[in-house]
mmCIF file of C-alpha atoms in Angstrom:
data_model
loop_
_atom_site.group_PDB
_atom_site.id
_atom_site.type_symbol
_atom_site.label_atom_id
_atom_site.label_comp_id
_atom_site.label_asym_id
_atom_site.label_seq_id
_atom_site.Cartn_x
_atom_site.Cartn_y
_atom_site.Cartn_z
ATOM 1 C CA UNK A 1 0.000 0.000 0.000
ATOM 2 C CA UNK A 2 0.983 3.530 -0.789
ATOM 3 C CA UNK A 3 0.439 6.347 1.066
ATOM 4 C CA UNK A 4 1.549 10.263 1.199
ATOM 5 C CA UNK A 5 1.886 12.926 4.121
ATOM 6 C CA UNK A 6 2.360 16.800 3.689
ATOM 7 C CA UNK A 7 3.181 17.715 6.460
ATOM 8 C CA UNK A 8 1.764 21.481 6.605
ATOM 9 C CA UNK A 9 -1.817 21.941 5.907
ATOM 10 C CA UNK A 10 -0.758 25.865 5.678
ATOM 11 C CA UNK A 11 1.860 28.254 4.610
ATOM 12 C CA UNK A 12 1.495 31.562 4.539
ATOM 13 C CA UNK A 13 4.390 33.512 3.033
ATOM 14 C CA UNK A 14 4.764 36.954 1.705
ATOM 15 C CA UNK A 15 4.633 37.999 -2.188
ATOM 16 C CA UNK A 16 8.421 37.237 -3.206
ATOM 17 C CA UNK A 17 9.580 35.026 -0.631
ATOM 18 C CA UNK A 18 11.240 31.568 -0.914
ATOM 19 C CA UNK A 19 8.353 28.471 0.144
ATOM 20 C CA UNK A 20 8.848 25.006 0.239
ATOM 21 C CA UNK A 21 5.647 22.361 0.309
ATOM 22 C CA UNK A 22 6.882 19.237 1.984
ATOM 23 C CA UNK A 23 6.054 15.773 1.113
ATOM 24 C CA UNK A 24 6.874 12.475 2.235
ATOM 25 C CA UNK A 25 5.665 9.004 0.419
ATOM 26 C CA UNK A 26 5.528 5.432 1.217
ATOM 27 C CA UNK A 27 5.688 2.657 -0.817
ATOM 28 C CA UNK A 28 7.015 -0.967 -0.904
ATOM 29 C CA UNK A 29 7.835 -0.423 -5.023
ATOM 30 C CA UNK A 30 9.068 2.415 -7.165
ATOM 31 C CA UNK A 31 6.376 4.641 -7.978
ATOM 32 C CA UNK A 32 5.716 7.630 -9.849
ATOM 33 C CA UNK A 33 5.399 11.246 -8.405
ATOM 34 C CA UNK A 34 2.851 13.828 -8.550
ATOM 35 C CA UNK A 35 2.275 17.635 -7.381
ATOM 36 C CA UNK A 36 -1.049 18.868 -8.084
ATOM 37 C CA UNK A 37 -2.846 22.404 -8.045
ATOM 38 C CA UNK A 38 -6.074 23.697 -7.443
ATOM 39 C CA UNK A 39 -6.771 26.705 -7.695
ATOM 40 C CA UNK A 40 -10.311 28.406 -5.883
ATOM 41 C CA UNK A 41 -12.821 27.208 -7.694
ATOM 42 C CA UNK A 42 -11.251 25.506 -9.989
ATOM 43 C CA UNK A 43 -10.615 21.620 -11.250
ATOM 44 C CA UNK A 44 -7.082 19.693 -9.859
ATOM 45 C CA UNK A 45 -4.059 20.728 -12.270
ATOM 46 C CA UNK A 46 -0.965 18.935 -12.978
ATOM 47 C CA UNK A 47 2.159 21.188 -11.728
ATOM 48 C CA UNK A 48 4.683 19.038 -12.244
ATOM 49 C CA UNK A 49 5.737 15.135 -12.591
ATOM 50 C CA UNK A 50 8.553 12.817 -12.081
ATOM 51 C CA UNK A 51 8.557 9.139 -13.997
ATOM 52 C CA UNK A 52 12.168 8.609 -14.358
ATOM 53 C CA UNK A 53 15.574 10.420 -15.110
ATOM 54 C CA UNK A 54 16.390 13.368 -13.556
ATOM 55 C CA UNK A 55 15.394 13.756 -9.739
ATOM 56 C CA UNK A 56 14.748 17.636 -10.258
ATOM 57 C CA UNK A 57 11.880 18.529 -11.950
ATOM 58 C CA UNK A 58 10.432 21.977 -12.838
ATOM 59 C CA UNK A 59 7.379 23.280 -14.079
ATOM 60 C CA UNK A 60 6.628 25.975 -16.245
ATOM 61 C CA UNK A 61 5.600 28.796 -13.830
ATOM 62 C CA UNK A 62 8.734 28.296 -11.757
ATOM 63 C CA UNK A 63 8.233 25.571 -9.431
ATOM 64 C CA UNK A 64 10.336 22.690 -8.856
ATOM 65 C CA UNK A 65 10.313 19.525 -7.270
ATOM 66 C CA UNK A 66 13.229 17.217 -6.136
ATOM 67 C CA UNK A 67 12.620 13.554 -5.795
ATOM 68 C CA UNK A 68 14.711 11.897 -2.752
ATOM 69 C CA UNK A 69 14.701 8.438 -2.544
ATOM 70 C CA UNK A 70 16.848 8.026 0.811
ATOM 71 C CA UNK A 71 13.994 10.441 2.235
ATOM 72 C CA UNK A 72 11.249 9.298 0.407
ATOM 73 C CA UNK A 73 10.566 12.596 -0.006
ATOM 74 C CA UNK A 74 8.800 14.812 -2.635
ATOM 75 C CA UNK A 75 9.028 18.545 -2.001
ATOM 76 C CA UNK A 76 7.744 21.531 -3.719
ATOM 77 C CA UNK A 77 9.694 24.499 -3.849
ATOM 78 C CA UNK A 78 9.527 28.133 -5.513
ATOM 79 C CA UNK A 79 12.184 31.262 -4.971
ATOM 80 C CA UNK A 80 9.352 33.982 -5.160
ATOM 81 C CA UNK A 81 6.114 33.527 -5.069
ATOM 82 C CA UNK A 82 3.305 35.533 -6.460
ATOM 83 C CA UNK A 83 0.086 36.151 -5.332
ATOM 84 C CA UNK A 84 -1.023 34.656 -8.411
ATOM 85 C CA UNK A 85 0.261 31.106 -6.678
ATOM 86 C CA UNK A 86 -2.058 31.519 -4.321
ATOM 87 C CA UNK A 87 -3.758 27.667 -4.218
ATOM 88 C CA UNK A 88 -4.136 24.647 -2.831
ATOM 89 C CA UNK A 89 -1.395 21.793 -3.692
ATOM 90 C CA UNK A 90 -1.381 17.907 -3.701
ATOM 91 C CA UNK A 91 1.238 15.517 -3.974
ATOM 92 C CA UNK A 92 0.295 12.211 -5.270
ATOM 93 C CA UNK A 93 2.029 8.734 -6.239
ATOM 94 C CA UNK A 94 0.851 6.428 -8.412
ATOM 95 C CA UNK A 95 2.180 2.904 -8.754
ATOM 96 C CA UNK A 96 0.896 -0.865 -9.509
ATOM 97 C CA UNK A 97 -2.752 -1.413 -8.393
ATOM 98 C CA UNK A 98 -4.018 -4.439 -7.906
ATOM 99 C CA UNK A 99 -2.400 -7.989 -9.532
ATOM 100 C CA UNK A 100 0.731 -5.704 -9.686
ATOM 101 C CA UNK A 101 -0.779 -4.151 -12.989
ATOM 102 C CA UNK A 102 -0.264 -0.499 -13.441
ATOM 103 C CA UNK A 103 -3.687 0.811 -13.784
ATOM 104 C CA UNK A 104 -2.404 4.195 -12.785
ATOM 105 C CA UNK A 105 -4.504 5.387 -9.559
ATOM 106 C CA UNK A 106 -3.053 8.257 -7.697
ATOM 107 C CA UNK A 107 -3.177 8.305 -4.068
ATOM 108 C CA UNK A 108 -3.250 12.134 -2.761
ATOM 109 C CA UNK A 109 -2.035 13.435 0.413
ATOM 110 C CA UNK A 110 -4.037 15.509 1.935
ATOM 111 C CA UNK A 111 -2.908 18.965 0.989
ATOM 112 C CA UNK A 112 -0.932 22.263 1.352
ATOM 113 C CA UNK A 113 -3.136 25.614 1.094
ATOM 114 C CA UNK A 114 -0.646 27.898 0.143
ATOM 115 C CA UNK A 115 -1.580 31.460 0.884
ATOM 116 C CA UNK A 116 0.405 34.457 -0.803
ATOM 117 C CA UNK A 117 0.675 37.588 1.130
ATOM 118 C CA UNK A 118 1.123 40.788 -0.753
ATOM 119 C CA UNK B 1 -10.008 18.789 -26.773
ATOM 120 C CA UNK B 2 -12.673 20.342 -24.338
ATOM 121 C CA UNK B 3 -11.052 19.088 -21.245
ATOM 122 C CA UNK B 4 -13.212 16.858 -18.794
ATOM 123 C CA UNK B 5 -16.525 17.503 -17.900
ATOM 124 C CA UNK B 6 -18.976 16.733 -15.138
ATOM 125 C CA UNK B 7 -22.467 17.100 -14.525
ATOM 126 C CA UNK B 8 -24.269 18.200 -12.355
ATOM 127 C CA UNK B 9 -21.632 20.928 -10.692
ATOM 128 C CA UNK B 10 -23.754 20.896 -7.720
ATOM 129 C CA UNK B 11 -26.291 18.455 -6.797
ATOM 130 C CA UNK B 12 -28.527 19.065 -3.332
ATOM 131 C CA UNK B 13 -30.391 15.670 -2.167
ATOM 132 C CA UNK B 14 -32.449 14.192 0.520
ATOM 133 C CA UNK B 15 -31.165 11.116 2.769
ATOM 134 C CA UNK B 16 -32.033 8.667 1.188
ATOM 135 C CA UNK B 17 -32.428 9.439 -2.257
ATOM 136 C CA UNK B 18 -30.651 7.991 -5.403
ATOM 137 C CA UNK B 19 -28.364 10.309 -7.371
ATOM 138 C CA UNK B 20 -26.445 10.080 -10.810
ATOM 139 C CA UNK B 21 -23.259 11.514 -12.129
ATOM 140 C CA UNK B 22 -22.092 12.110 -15.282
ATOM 141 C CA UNK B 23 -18.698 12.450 -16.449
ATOM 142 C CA UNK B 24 -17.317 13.063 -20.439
ATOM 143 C CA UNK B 25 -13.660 12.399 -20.475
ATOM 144 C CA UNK B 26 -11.459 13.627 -23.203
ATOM 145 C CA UNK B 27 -12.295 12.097 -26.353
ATOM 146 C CA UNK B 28 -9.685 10.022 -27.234
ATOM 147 C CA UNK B 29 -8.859 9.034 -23.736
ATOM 148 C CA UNK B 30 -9.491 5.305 -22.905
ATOM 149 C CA UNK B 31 -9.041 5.129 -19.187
ATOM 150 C CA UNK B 32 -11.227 6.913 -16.879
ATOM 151 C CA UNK B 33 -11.430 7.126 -12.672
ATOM 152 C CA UNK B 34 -13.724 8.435 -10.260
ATOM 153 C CA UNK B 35 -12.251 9.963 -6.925
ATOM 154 C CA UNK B 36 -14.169 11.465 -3.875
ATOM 155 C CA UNK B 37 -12.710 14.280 -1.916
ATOM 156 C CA UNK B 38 -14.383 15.007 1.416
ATOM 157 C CA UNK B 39 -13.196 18.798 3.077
ATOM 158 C CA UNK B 40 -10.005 19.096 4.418
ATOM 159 C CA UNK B 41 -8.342 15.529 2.365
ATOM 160 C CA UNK B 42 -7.027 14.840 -0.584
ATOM 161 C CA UNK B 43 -8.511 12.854 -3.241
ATOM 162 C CA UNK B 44 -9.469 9.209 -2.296
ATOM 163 C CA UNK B 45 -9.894 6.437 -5.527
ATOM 164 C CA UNK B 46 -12.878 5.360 -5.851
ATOM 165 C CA UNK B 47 -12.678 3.154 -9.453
ATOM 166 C CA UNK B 48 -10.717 2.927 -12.617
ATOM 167 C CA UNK B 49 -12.153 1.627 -16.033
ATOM 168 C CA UNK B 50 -10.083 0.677 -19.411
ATOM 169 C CA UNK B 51 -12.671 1.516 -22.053
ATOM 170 C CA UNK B 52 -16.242 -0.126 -20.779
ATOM 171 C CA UNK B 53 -14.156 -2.796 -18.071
ATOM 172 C CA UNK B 54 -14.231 -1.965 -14.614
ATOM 173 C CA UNK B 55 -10.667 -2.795 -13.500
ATOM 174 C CA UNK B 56 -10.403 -1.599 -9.841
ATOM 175 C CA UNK B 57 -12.543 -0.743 -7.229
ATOM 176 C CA UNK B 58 -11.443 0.835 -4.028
ATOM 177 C CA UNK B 59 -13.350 -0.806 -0.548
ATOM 178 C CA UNK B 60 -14.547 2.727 -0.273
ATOM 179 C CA UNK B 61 -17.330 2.130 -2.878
ATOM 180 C CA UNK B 62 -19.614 0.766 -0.672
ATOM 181 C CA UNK B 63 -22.606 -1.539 -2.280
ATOM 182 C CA UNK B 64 -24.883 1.491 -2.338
ATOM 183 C CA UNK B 65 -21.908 3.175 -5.194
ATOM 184 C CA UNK B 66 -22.299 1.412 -8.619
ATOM 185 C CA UNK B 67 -20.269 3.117 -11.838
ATOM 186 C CA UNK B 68 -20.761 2.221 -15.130
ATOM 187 C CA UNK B 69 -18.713 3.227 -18.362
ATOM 188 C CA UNK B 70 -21.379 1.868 -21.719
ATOM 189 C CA UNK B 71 -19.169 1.783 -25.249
ATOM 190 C CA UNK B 72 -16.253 2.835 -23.254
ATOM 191 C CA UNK B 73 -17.200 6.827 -23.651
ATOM 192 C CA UNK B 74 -18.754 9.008 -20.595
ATOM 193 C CA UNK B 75 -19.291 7.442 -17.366
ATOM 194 C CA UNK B 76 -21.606 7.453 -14.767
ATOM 195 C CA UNK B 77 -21.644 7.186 -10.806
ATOM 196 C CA UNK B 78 -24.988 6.603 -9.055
ATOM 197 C CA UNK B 79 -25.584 6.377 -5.169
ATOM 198 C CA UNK B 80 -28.293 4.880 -4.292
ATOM 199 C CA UNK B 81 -30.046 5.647 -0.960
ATOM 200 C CA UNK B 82 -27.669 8.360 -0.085
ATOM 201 C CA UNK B 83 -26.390 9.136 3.520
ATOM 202 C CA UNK B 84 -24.993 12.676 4.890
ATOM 203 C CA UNK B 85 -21.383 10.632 4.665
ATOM 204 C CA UNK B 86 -21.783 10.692 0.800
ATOM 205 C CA UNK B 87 -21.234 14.696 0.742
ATOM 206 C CA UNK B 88 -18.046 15.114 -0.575
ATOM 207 C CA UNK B 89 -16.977 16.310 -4.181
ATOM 208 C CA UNK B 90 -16.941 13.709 -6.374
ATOM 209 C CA UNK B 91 -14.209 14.332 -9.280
ATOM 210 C CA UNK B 92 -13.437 12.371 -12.568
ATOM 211 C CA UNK B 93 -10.304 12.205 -14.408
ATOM 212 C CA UNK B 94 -9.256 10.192 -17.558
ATOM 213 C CA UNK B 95 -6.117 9.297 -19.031
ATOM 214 C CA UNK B 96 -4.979 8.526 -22.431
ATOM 215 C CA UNK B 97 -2.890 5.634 -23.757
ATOM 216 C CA UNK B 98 0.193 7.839 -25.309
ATOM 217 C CA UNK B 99 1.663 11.500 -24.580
ATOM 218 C CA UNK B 100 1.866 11.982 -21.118
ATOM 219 C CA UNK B 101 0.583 8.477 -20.312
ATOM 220 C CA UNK B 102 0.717 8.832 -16.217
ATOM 221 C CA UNK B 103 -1.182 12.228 -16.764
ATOM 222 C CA UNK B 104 -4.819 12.465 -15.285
ATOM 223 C CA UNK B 105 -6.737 14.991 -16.580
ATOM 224 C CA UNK B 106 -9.426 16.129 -13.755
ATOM 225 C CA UNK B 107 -12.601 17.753 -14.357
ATOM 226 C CA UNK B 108 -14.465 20.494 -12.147
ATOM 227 C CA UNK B 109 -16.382 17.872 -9.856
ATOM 228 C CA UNK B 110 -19.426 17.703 -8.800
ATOM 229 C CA UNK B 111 -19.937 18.647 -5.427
ATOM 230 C CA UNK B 112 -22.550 16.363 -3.346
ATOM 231 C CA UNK B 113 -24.460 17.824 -0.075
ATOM 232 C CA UNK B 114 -26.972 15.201 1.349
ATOM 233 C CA UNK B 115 -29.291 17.330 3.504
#
């Protein structure tokens, strides 16, 4: 079974400053790696994604995400925010469901509201 | 490419009533899930179909929870005899077989209150 913990359910920063969303996974196999935004009123967006490759992942609007797999950790990070990034965030893994086959199911954690300051 | 939809958006019932969702994935996308998403979690899996096969269901689809995907196309989640533990948002995604294969594409939801 896989399961994921962010472990703030707030941050509140100013406009400009550094933030880091933290998330930690576990799972038994490798799995794939998620970050998720939703924004108010609005349907769950992809941010950013890692498969393979690369551990450090970035997404077009200037986040970035490291995968650690020592710290089976996940962790969202931006060097100034804007109030524009003002959202809520989910990480999510995804990995083989059931009979080992890969139907792709993500399992969320339970989310960072992220709260932009001017 | 119109994205996902869902319908109803909102949808107010009585205990005890039966209610029906309805999501349109992306057109050319074959797989399809349903999650629910009560306030303060994350998403929570509720069922995954390939086409018009049910692959996986989570233990969280309780006998009352039936989905069904005919010819493979939009999808539909029914609860019958509905409890005030049902209200939660109730979100579909679906998923395509190449570019960005582990991509879900989510639609708006539709949000559930059981009065």
């Amino acid at each position: 079974a896989q399961s994921v913990t962010q472990l703030d359910s707030q941050v509140p920063v100013f406009e400009e400053a550094p933030v880091e969303l933290r998330c930690n996974y576990s799972s038994s196999v490798s799995v794939y790696l998620f970050w998720y935004v939703q924004y108010p009123n609005q349907g769950l967006q992809l941010l950013l994604k890692y498969l393979s490759g690369s551990t450090l992942v970035e997404s077009i609007n200037g986040f970035e995400a490291e995968f650690n797999k020592s710290q089976t950790s996940f962790h969202l990070r931006k060097p100034s925010v804007h109030i524009s990034d003002t959202a809520e965030y989910f990480c999510a893994v995804s990995g083989p469901g059931a009979g080992g086959t890969s139907y792709g199911k993500l399992t969320f954690g339970q989310g960072t509201i992220l709260t932009v300051h001017p | 490419d119109t994205g996902v939809s869902q319908n109803p958006r909102h949808k107010i019932t009585k205990r005890g009533q039966n209610v029906t969702f309805r999501c349109d994935p992306i057109s050319e996308h074959n797989r399809l899930y349903w999650y629910r998403q009560t306030l303060g979690q994350g998403p929570e899996f509720l069922t995954y179909f390939q086409n018009e096969a049910q692959l996986e269901k989570s233990r969280l689809l309780s006998d009352r929870f039936s989905a069904e995907r005919p010819k493979g196309s939009f999808s539909t989640l029914e609860i019958q005899r509905t409890e005030q533990g049902d209200s939660a948002m109730y979100l579909c995604a679906s998923r395509g077989l190449a570019g960005g294969i582990h991509e879900q594409y989510f639609g708006p939801g539709t949000r559930l209150t059981v009065t």
